[in-house]
Every structure is written in structure tokens, then in C-alpha cells.
PDB file of C-alpha atoms in Angstrom:
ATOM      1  CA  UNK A   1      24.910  26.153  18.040  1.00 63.00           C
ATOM      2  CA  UNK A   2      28.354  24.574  19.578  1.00 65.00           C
ATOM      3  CA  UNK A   3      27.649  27.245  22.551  1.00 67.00           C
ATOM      4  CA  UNK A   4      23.900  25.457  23.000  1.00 93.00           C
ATOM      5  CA  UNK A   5      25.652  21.693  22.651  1.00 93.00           C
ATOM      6  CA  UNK A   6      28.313  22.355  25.247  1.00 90.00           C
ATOM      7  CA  UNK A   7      25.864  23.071  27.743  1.00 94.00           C
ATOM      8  CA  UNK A   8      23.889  20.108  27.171  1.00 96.00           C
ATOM      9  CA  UNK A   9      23.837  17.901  30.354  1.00 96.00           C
ATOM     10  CA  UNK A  10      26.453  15.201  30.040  1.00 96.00           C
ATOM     11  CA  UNK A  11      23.608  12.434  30.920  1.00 96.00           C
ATOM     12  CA  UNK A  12      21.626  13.990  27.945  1.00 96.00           C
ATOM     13  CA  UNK A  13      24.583  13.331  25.374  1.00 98.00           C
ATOM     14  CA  UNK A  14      24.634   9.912  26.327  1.00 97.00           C
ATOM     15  CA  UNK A  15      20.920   9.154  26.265  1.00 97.00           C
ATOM     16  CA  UNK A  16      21.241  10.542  22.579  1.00 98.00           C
ATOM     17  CA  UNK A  17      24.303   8.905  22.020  1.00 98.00           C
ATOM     18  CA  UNK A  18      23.350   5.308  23.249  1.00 97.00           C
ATOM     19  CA  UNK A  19      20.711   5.343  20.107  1.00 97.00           C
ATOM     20  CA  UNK A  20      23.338   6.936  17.908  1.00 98.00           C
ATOM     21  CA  UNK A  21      25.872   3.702  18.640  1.00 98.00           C
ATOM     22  CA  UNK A  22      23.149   0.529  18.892  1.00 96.00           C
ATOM     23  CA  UNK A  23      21.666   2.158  15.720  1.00 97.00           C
ATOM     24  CA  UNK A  24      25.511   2.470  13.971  1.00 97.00           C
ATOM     25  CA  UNK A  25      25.938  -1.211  14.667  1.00 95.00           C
ATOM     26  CA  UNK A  26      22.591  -2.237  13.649  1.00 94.00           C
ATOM     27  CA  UNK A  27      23.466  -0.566  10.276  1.00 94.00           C
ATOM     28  CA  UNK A  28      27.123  -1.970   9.888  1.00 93.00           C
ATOM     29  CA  UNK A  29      25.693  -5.203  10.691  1.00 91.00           C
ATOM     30  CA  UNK A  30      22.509  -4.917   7.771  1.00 92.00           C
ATOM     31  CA  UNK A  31      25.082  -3.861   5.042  1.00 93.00           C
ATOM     32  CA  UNK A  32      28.080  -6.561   6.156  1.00 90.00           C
ATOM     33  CA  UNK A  33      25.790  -9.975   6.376  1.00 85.00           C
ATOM     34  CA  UNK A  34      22.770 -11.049   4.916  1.00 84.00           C
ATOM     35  CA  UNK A  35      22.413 -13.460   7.784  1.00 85.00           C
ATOM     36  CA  UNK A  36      18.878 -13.254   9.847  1.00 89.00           C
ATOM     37  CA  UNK A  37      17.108 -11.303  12.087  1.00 91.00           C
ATOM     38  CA  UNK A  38      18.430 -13.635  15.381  1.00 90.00           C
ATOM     39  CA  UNK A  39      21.565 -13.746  14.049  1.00 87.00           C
ATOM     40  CA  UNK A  40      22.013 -10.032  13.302  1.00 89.00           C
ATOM     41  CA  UNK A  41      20.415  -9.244  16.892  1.00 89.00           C
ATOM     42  CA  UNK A  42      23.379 -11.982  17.985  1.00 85.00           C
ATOM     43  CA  UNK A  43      26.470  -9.782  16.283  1.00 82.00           C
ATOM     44  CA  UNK A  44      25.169  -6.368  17.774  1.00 89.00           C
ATOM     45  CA  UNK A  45      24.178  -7.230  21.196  1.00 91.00           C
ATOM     46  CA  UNK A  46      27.839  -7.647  22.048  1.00 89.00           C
ATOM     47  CA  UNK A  47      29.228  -3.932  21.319  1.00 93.00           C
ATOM     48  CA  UNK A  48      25.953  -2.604  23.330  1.00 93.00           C
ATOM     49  CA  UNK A  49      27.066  -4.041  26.308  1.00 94.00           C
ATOM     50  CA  UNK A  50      28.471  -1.505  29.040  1.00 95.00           C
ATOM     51  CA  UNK A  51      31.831  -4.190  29.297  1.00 96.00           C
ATOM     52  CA  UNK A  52      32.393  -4.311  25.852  1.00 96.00           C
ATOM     53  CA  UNK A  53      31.676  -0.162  25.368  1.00 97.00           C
ATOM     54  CA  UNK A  54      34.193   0.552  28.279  1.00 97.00           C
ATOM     55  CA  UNK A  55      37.064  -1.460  26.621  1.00 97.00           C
ATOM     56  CA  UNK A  56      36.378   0.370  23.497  1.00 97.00           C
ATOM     57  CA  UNK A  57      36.295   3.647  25.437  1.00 97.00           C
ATOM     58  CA  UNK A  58      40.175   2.012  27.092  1.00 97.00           C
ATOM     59  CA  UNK A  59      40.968   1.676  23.094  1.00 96.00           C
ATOM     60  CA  UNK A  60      40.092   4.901  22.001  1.00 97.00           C
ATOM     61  CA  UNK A  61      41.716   6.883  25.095  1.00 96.00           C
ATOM     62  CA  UNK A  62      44.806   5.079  25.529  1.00 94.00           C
ATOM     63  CA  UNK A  63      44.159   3.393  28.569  1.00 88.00           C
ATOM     64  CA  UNK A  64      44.812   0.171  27.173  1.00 76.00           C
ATOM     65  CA  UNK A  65      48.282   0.727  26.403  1.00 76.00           C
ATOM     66  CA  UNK A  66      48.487   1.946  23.070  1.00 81.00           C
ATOM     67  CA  UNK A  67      48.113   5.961  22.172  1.00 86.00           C
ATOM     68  CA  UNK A  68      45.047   7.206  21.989  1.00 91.00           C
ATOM     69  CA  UNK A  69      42.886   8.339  19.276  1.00 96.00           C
ATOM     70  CA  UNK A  70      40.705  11.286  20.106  1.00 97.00           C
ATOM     71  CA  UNK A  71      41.330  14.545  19.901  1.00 97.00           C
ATOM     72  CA  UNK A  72      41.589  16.753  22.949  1.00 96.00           C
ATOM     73  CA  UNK A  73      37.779  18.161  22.706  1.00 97.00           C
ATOM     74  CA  UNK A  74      36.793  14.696  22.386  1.00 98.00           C
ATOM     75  CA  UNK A  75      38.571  13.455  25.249  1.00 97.00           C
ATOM     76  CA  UNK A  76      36.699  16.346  27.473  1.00 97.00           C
ATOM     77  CA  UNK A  77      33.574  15.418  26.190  1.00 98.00           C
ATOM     78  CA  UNK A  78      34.603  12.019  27.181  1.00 98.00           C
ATOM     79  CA  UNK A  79      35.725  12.790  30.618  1.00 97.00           C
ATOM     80  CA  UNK A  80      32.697  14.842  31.403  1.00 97.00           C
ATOM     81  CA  UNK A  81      30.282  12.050  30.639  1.00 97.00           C
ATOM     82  CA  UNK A  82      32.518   9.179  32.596  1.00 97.00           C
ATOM     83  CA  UNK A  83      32.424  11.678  35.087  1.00 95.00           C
ATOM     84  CA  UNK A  84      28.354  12.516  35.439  1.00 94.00           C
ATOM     85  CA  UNK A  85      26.758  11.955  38.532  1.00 87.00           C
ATOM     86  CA  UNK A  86      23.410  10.382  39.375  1.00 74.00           C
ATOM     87  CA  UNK A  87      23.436   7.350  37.373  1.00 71.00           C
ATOM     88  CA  UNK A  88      22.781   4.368  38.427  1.00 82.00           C
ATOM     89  CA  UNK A  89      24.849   1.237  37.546  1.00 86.00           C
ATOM     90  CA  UNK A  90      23.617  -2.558  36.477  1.00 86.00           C
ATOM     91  CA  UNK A  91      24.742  -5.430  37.910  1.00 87.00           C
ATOM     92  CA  UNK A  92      25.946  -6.527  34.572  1.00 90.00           C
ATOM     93  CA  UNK A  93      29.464  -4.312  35.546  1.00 94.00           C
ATOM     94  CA  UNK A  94      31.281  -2.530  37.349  1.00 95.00           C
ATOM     95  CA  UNK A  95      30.898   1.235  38.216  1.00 94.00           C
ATOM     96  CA  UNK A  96      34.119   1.999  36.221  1.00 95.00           C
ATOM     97  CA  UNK A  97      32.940  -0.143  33.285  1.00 96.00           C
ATOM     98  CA  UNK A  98      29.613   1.750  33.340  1.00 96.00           C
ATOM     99  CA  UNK A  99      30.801   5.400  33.972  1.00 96.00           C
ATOM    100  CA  UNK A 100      33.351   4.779  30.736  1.00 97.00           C
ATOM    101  CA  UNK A 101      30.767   3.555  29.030  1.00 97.00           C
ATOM    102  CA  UNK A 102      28.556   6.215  29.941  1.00 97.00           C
ATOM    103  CA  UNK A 103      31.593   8.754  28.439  1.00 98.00           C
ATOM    104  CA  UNK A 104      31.689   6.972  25.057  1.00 98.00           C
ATOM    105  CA  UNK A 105      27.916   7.380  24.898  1.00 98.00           C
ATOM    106  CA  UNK A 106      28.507  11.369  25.648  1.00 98.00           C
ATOM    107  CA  UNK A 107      30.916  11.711  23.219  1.00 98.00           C
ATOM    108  CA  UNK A 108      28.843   9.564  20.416  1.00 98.00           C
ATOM    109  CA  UNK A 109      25.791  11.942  21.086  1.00 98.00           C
ATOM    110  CA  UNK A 110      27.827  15.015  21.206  1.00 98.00           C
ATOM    111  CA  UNK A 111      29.336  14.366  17.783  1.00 98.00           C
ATOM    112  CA  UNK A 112      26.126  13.507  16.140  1.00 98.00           C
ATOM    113  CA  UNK A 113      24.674  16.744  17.494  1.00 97.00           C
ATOM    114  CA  UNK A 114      28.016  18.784  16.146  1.00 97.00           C
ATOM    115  CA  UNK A 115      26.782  16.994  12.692  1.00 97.00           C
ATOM    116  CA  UNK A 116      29.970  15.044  12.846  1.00 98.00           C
ATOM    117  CA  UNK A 117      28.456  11.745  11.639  1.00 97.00           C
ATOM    118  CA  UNK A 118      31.857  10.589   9.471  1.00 98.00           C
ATOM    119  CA  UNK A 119      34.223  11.193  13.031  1.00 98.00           C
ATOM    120  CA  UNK A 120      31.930   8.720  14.649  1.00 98.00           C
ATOM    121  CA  UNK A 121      32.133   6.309  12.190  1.00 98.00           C
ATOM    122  CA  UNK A 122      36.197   6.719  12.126  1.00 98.00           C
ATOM    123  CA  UNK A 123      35.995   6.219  16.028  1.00 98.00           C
ATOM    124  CA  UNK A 124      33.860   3.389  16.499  1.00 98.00           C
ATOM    125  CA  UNK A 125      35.286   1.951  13.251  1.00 97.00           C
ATOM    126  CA  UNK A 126      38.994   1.972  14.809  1.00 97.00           C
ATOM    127  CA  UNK A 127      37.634   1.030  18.609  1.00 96.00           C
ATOM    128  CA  UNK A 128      35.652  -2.257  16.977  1.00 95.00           C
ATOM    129  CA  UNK A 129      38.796  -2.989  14.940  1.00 95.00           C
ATOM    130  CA  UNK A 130      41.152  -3.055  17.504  1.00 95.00           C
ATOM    131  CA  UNK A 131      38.762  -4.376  19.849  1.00 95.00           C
ATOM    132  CA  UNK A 132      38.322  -7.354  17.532  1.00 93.00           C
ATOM    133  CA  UNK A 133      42.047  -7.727  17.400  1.00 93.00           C
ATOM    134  CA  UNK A 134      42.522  -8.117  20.746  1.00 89.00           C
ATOM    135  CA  UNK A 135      39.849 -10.452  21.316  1.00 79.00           C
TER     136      UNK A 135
END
């Protein structure tokens, strides 16, 4: 099965993986607040924005200063989604925003297809907190 994931187009991983990461913050947000609909559509709109994603991504690779926290498979997954060709970028950011954004996506869906639902968790758990912290 690892064989079959590995040659999964990059793109593919993060189409997967963008679902995998709005849905993990919809459910953090349900369990952490009882506030309402608006408000919990407010607290997870922020993390699914490309900006926000690619300063996680900085976080969680160790582009922001500190060391980073994935392992080295991770970070190739990474890389290989950052590095896709043939997408096409918003005007809410910029290309380098989107492409790291697009990695973190890759890596998200690849780990959810590897049935490594707890790593995700422990990654975007440790990119939100220290995101948060720097804020």
C-alpha cells in the first residue's frame, strides 16, 4: 500500500489533504467552544487560508528560525508538494505562500492515506500552537 501512496500525484495528496486539515479544524473548533455557527466559521477560516498554512508549513520545517519538527519522509513529502507544477495561484498570496501551502496540504493527505491520523494531529497541533504564540 505505501508503494501505491508514494506514487500518488503530489497535487492529488493535497486535494485530499486540504479536506483532511479544514475538516481537523472544524472538529477542534466543535469540541473547544460551544460558540455559534458564524462564530465557529469565524475561528476556522483563518488556518484555511494559504498565508496562514504557509507560516505553519515555515513552523513545522524550520524555516522560521526554530528546528524543525518533521521527520525526514515528511519533509520529502513536503518538498514534493511545494514543489508540484501546474497550479495555479490566488491573488490572496504569493506564489511561495501558495506552493508551501500546497506542501502542507501533500503531506496532511499523505499521512491520512498512510492511516497516520494521531501524527497529523501532533503536527498541526504543534504548528497552531506555535503559530498562536507568535501571533
Amino acid at each position: 500500500m505505501a508503494q501505491k501512496i508514494n506514487e500518488i500525484p503530489s497535487l492529488n495528496l493535497a486535494f485530499l489533504g486540504d479536506s483532511v486539515y479544514e475538516l481537523f479544524f472544524r472538529e477542534k473548533a466543535v469540541l473547544e467552544s460551544d460558540s455559534n455557527v458564524n462564530s465557529l466559521n469565524k475561528k476556522t477560516k483563518e488556518f484555511s487560508k494559504a498565508v496562514t498554512q504557509a507560516k505553519i508549513a515555515d513552523i513545522l520545517t524550520g524555516k522560521d528560525g526554530e528546528e524543525g519538527f518533521l521527520t525526514e519522509e515528511e519533509q520529502g513529502v513536503f518538498r514534493r508538494g511545494r514543489n508540484a507544477k501546474g497550479v495555479s495561484i490566488p491573488g490572496s498570496c504569493t506564489p511561495s505562500e501558495y506552493r508551501k501551502a500546497t506542501g502542507l496540504e501533500a503531506l496532511v493527505g499523505y499521512l491520512f492515506l498512510m492511516d497516520r491520523k494521531e501524527r497529523i494531529a501532533e503536527i498541526l497541533n504543534y504548528g497552531i500552537e506555535r503559530y498562536n504564540d507568535a501571533k
